Amino acid sequence: MRAVVVLLLVALPVFLLVEAGRTDGQPEQIHLSLTGNPSEMVVQWVTWQGIDISGNAKNTKQLLLATPPPVVSYAKSGSSTYFSSTGNTTTYDESGWPGFIHTVVITDLLPNIAYTYVCGSTGQWSQKMFFHTLPTEYVFTPDKGPS
């Protein structure tokens, strides 16, 4: 019993510090996915919208109306010419944790090129990240397991 109490006393302040450092609107859980078109890439991320001062979840539907559209700014690696794509946003509320899911499809990408990108909107941007597009000819070989 004593060990459990000590663990809670040590773990709780760490949890509160982590949550206190969280910023509303900061992109998190950023994912890339391919579409059926090799010249496209989907960028998806979530933003957390927090709890108001009374401890109640913020109204995500009202916040959605005031949320700027999600944007991905991208460039060929080494280039200073950036392009932007805009996407859409949906809301979620998972066990009292309200937030947004942002989805942007980047189109007209060139084959076999490394790109840098950032995602977010209005002052809340991710750090710079990278992806590489598929070559024009590629073969996917499924893993057939042990022979």
Short mmCIF file of C-alpha atoms in Angstrom, two decimals:
data_model
loop_
_atom_site.label_atom_id
_atom_site.label_comp_id
_atom_site.label_asym_id
_atom_site.label_seq_id
_atom_site.Cartn_x
_atom_site.Cartn_y
_atom_site.Cartn_z
CA MET A 1 0.00 0.00 0.00
CA ARG A 2 2.80 2.41 0.88
CA ALA A 3 4.48 1.85 -2.51
CA VAL A 4 1.27 2.73 -4.36
CA VAL A 5 0.88 5.99 -2.44
CA VAL A 6 4.51 6.96 -3.14
CA LEU A 7 4.08 6.17 -6.84
CA LEU A 8 0.96 8.34 -7.05
CA LEU A 9 2.68 11.22 -5.26
CA VAL A 10 5.62 11.01 -7.68
CA ALA A 11 3.65 10.37 -10.90
CA LEU A 12 0.84 12.91 -10.43
CA PRO A 13 3.06 16.04 -10.45
CA VAL A 14 4.83 14.76 -13.60
CA PHE A 15 1.46 14.21 -15.35
CA LEU A 16 0.28 17.69 -14.36
CA LEU A 17 3.52 19.26 -15.63
CA VAL A 18 3.19 17.51 -18.98
CA GLU A 19 -0.44 18.56 -19.39
CA ALA A 20 0.29 22.12 -18.23
CA GLY A 21 2.89 22.51 -21.01
CA ARG A 22 0.42 21.55 -23.72
CA THR A 23 -0.62 24.37 -26.07
CA ASP A 24 -4.09 24.62 -27.58
CA GLY A 25 -3.89 24.36 -31.35
CA GLN A 26 -0.36 22.90 -31.51
CA PRO A 27 -0.23 20.09 -34.14
CA GLU A 28 0.20 16.63 -32.61
CA GLN A 29 0.18 13.00 -33.83
CA ILE A 30 1.14 13.95 -37.39
CA HIS A 31 0.67 11.15 -39.94
CA LEU A 32 1.41 10.73 -43.63
CA SER A 33 -0.47 8.38 -45.92
CA LEU A 34 -0.53 7.59 -49.61
CA THR A 35 -3.58 7.84 -51.83
CA GLY A 36 -4.18 5.80 -54.96
CA ASN A 37 -2.39 8.56 -56.86
CA PRO A 38 1.46 8.57 -56.59
CA SER A 39 1.52 12.37 -57.01
CA GLU A 40 -0.46 12.89 -53.77
CA MET A 41 0.27 12.69 -50.06
CA VAL A 42 -2.21 13.01 -47.18
CA VAL A 43 -1.07 14.84 -44.04
CA GLN A 44 -3.27 14.38 -40.98
CA TRP A 45 -2.87 15.65 -37.41
CA VAL A 46 -4.86 16.48 -34.31
CA THR A 47 -5.03 19.55 -32.15
CA TRP A 48 -6.21 19.51 -28.57
CA GLN A 49 -8.59 22.27 -27.53
CA GLY A 50 -8.41 21.88 -23.77
CA ILE A 51 -10.49 22.54 -20.72
CA ASP A 52 -11.85 25.93 -19.68
CA ILE A 53 -11.06 27.54 -16.30
CA SER A 54 -14.11 25.92 -14.64
CA GLY A 55 -12.86 22.45 -15.63
CA ASN A 56 -15.44 21.94 -18.38
CA ALA A 57 -14.54 20.80 -21.86
CA LYS A 58 -14.58 23.62 -24.40
CA ASN A 59 -17.43 23.44 -26.94
CA THR A 60 -15.67 21.95 -29.98
CA LYS A 61 -18.56 22.72 -32.35
CA GLN A 62 -18.33 26.46 -31.57
CA LEU A 63 -14.54 26.34 -31.75
CA LEU A 64 -14.72 24.63 -35.14
CA LEU A 65 -16.55 27.62 -36.60
CA ALA A 66 -13.76 29.94 -35.42
CA THR A 67 -10.86 27.65 -36.40
CA PRO A 68 -8.78 28.72 -39.41
CA PRO A 69 -8.46 26.07 -42.13
CA PRO A 70 -5.59 23.59 -41.79
CA VAL A 71 -2.60 24.23 -44.05
CA VAL A 72 0.44 22.26 -45.15
CA SER A 73 3.33 24.33 -46.54
CA TYR A 74 5.82 22.24 -48.47
CA ALA A 75 8.85 22.56 -50.76
CA LYS A 76 11.35 20.36 -52.51
CA SER A 77 14.19 19.74 -50.07
CA GLY A 78 16.79 22.46 -50.50
CA SER A 79 14.37 24.84 -52.23
CA SER A 80 13.17 28.11 -50.76
CA THR A 81 9.99 28.11 -52.87
CA TYR A 82 7.12 26.86 -50.73
CA PHE A 83 3.65 25.85 -51.85
CA SER A 84 0.56 25.49 -49.68
CA SER A 85 -2.41 23.14 -49.61
CA THR A 86 -5.52 23.69 -47.51
CA GLY A 87 -7.72 20.93 -46.11
CA ASN A 88 -10.64 20.31 -43.78
CA THR A 89 -11.24 19.83 -40.07
CA THR A 90 -13.57 17.61 -38.06
CA THR A 91 -14.13 17.46 -34.30
CA TYR A 92 -13.74 14.65 -31.79
CA ASP A 93 -14.45 14.20 -28.11
CA GLU A 94 -12.81 11.11 -26.65
CA SER A 95 -13.62 10.56 -22.98
CA GLY A 96 -13.84 14.28 -22.29
CA TRP A 97 -10.74 15.21 -24.35
CA PRO A 98 -12.09 17.52 -27.08
CA GLY A 99 -10.15 18.39 -30.18
CA PHE A 100 -9.88 18.54 -33.94
CA ILE A 101 -8.68 16.18 -36.65
CA HIS A 102 -7.13 18.05 -39.59
CA THR A 103 -6.66 16.49 -43.04
CA VAL A 104 -4.84 18.03 -46.00
CA VAL A 105 -4.18 16.35 -49.36
CA ILE A 106 -1.08 17.62 -51.16
CA THR A 107 -1.38 17.20 -54.94
CA ASP A 108 0.87 17.54 -57.99
CA LEU A 109 3.94 16.12 -56.25
CA LEU A 110 6.82 15.00 -58.45
CA PRO A 111 8.02 11.37 -58.35
CA ASN A 112 11.11 10.32 -56.41
CA ILE A 113 11.61 13.73 -54.73
CA ALA A 114 12.32 14.59 -51.08
CA TYR A 115 10.05 17.29 -49.67
CA THR A 116 10.11 19.32 -46.45
CA TYR A 117 6.84 20.41 -44.87
CA VAL A 118 5.17 22.02 -41.89
CA CYS A 119 1.52 21.72 -40.93
CA GLY A 120 -0.80 23.82 -38.79
CA SER A 121 -2.49 27.20 -39.06
CA THR A 122 -2.26 30.76 -37.78
CA GLY A 123 0.78 30.78 -35.53
CA GLN A 124 0.58 27.11 -34.45
CA TRP A 125 2.94 25.18 -36.72
CA SER A 126 4.67 21.84 -36.46
CA GLN A 127 8.41 21.58 -36.68
CA LYS A 128 9.86 21.04 -40.16
CA MET A 129 9.53 17.42 -41.30
CA PHE A 130 10.37 15.40 -44.42
CA PHE A 131 8.91 12.82 -46.78
CA HIS A 132 9.99 11.24 -50.06
CA THR A 133 7.61 10.52 -52.93
CA LEU A 134 7.51 7.19 -54.72
CA PRO A 135 9.51 6.66 -57.92
CA THR A 136 7.55 6.47 -61.17
CA GLU A 137 7.99 2.71 -61.30
CA TYR A 138 7.72 0.69 -58.14
CA VAL A 139 6.76 -2.80 -57.09
CA PHE A 140 5.16 -3.73 -53.78
CA THR A 141 6.05 -7.22 -52.66
CA PRO A 142 3.87 -8.60 -49.87
CA ASP A 143 5.50 -10.35 -46.95
CA LYS A 144 4.54 -13.99 -47.44
CA GLY A 145 5.93 -15.05 -44.10
CA PRO A 146 8.27 -18.01 -43.62
CA SER A 147 8.66 -20.26 -46.67
#
